[in-house]
Coordinates of C-alpha atoms in Angstrom, one line a residue:
X116 CA 120.2 130.0 55.6
X117 CA 116.7 131.3 56.3
X118 CA 115.1 127.9 55.4
X119 CA 117.5 126.1 57.7
X120 CA 116.6 128.4 60.7
X121 CA 112.9 128.1 60.0
X122 CA 113.1 124.3 59.9
X123 CA 115.2 124.1 63.1
X124 CA 112.7 126.4 64.9
X125 CA 109.8 124.2 63.7
X126 CA 111.5 121.1 64.9
X127 CA 112.3 122.6 68.3
X128 CA 108.8 123.8 68.7
X129 CA 107.4 120.4 68.0
X130 CA 109.7 118.7 70.5
X131 CA 108.6 121.1 73.3
X132 CA 104.9 120.9 72.3
X133 CA 104.7 117.1 72.3
X134 CA 103.0 115.4 75.2
X135 CA 104.3 112.2 76.8
X136 CA 101.3 110.2 75.4
X137 CA 101.9 111.2 71.8
X138 CA 104.0 109.2 69.5
X139 CA 107.3 110.8 68.5
X140 CA 110.7 111.9 69.8
X141 CA 111.0 112.0 73.6
X142 CA 107.9 109.8 73.9
X143 CA 107.3 106.5 72.3
X144 CA 107.1 104.6 69.0
X145 CA 105.0 101.7 67.8
X146 CA 106.6 98.3 68.2
X147 CA 104.8 95.2 67.0
X148 CA 101.4 95.3 68.6
X149 CA 102.4 97.7 71.4
X150 CA 104.5 100.8 72.1
X151 CA 108.1 101.2 73.4
X152 CA 109.8 104.1 75.1
X153 CA 112.1 106.1 72.8
X154 CA 115.6 106.0 74.1
X155 CA 115.1 102.9 76.3
X156 CA 118.5 101.6 75.2
X157 CA 120.2 104.4 77.1
X158 CA 119.3 102.6 80.3
X159 CA 121.1 99.5 81.6
X160 CA 118.2 97.9 83.5
X161 CA 114.4 97.9 84.0
X162 CA 111.7 97.2 86.5
X163 CA 108.5 95.5 85.4
X164 CA 105.1 96.2 86.8
X165 CA 101.7 95.0 85.8
X166 CA 99.2 97.6 86.9
X167 CA 95.4 97.7 86.9
X168 CA 93.8 101.1 87.0
X169 CA 90.4 101.6 88.6
X170 CA 88.1 104.5 89.6
X171 CA 86.9 105.2 93.1
X172 CA 84.0 102.8 92.6
X173 CA 86.4 100.0 91.7
X174 CA 85.6 100.0 88.0
X175 CA 88.6 99.0 85.8
X176 CA 89.8 101.8 83.5
X177 CA 91.6 101.5 80.2
X178 CA 90.5 101.4 76.5
X179 CA 92.2 101.5 73.2
X180 CA 94.3 104.6 72.9
X181 CA 94.7 105.0 76.7
X182 CA 98.3 105.0 78.1
X183 CA 99.9 104.5 81.4
X184 CA 103.2 106.3 81.9
X185 CA 105.9 105.9 84.5
X186 CA 107.9 108.9 85.5
X187 CA 111.1 109.8 87.4
X188 CA 110.2 113.4 88.2
X189 CA 109.1 114.8 84.8
X190 CA 111.1 112.3 82.8
X191 CA 109.1 109.5 81.1
X192 CA 110.7 106.2 81.9
X193 CA 108.1 103.7 80.7
X194 CA 104.8 103.7 78.8
X195 CA 102.2 101.1 77.8
X196 CA 98.8 101.0 76.2
X197 CA 95.8 99.3 77.8
X198 CA 95.1 95.6 76.9
X199 CA 92.9 92.9 78.4
X200 CA 95.0 89.9 77.3
X201 CA 91.8 87.9 77.5
X202 CA 91.4 88.6 81.3
X203 CA 88.1 90.5 80.8
X204 CA 89.5 93.7 82.2
X205 CA 92.4 96.0 81.0
X206 CA 95.9 95.8 82.5
X207 CA 99.0 97.7 81.9
X208 CA 102.2 95.6 81.9
X209 CA 104.9 98.3 81.8
X210 CA 108.7 98.4 82.0
X211 CA 110.3 101.3 83.8
X212 CA 113.8 101.9 82.6
X213 CA 116.7 103.2 84.7
X214 CA 120.1 102.6 86.2
X215 CA 121.1 100.4 89.2
X216 CA 122.2 103.6 91.0
X217 CA 118.5 104.7 90.9
X218 CA 117.5 101.8 93.2
X219 CA 115.0 103.1 95.8
X220 CA 113.9 106.0 93.6
X221 CA 110.1 106.4 93.6
X222 CA 108.5 106.6 90.1
X223 CA 105.0 107.9 89.7
X224 CA 102.2 107.0 87.3
X225 CA 100.2 109.1 84.9
X226 CA 97.1 107.8 83.1
X227 CA 96.0 109.3 79.7
X228 CA 92.3 108.7 78.9
X229 CA 92.1 109.1 75.1
X230 CA 88.3 109.4 75.1
X231 CA 88.3 112.5 77.3
X232 CA 91.8 113.8 76.4
X233 CA 92.6 114.1 80.1
X234 CA 95.8 113.1 81.9
X235 CA 95.4 111.9 85.5
X236 CA 98.2 111.9 88.1
X237 CA 97.9 108.7 90.0
X238 CA 98.9 109.1 93.7
X239 CA 98.9 105.4 94.5
X240 CA 100.5 103.1 93.8
X241 CA 103.9 104.4 93.1
X242 CA 106.8 102.2 91.9
X243 CA 110.0 102.0 93.9
X244 CA 112.6 101.3 91.3
X245 CA 114.9 98.3 91.7
X246 CA 117.3 97.0 89.0
X247 CA 115.6 94.0 87.4
X248 CA 112.7 94.5 89.8
X249 CA 109.2 93.1 89.4
X250 CA 105.8 94.2 90.9
X251 CA 102.5 92.4 90.2
X252 CA 101.6 90.0 87.5
X253 CA 98.7 89.2 85.3
X254 CA 96.7 87.6 88.1
X255 CA 98.2 89.7 90.9
X256 CA 98.2 93.3 89.5
X257 CA 99.3 96.3 91.5
X258 CA 96.1 98.3 92.1

């Protein structure tokens, strides 16, 4: 009995200690050459957005190991790693998962910079969720 309790406590501690940008339960898992939100099948629809992140000087941000997360409140609803797809600058094509009843809900972005280990809350842009919605594209990113 003691071993089971210790194991259960270790598992609970891990779940609460995990950050959204770390692979594992409640976050994401590797899928092909990218990442996918754990639990995405619990949602009936998604909203796609291709986002380009830049600093205040207009320099594009995003390197290997960096992630962009989309959140409904504190709940991670989409995540993607940086990739330049041959464009010469990184973009983040992300799917935000949700329900049709969440139409009009404003999702926010967070950016994880792996080189510094810092998470940035991104004030603008936000994503107003729509079932099967789409914002931006590879040559018309949301900035």
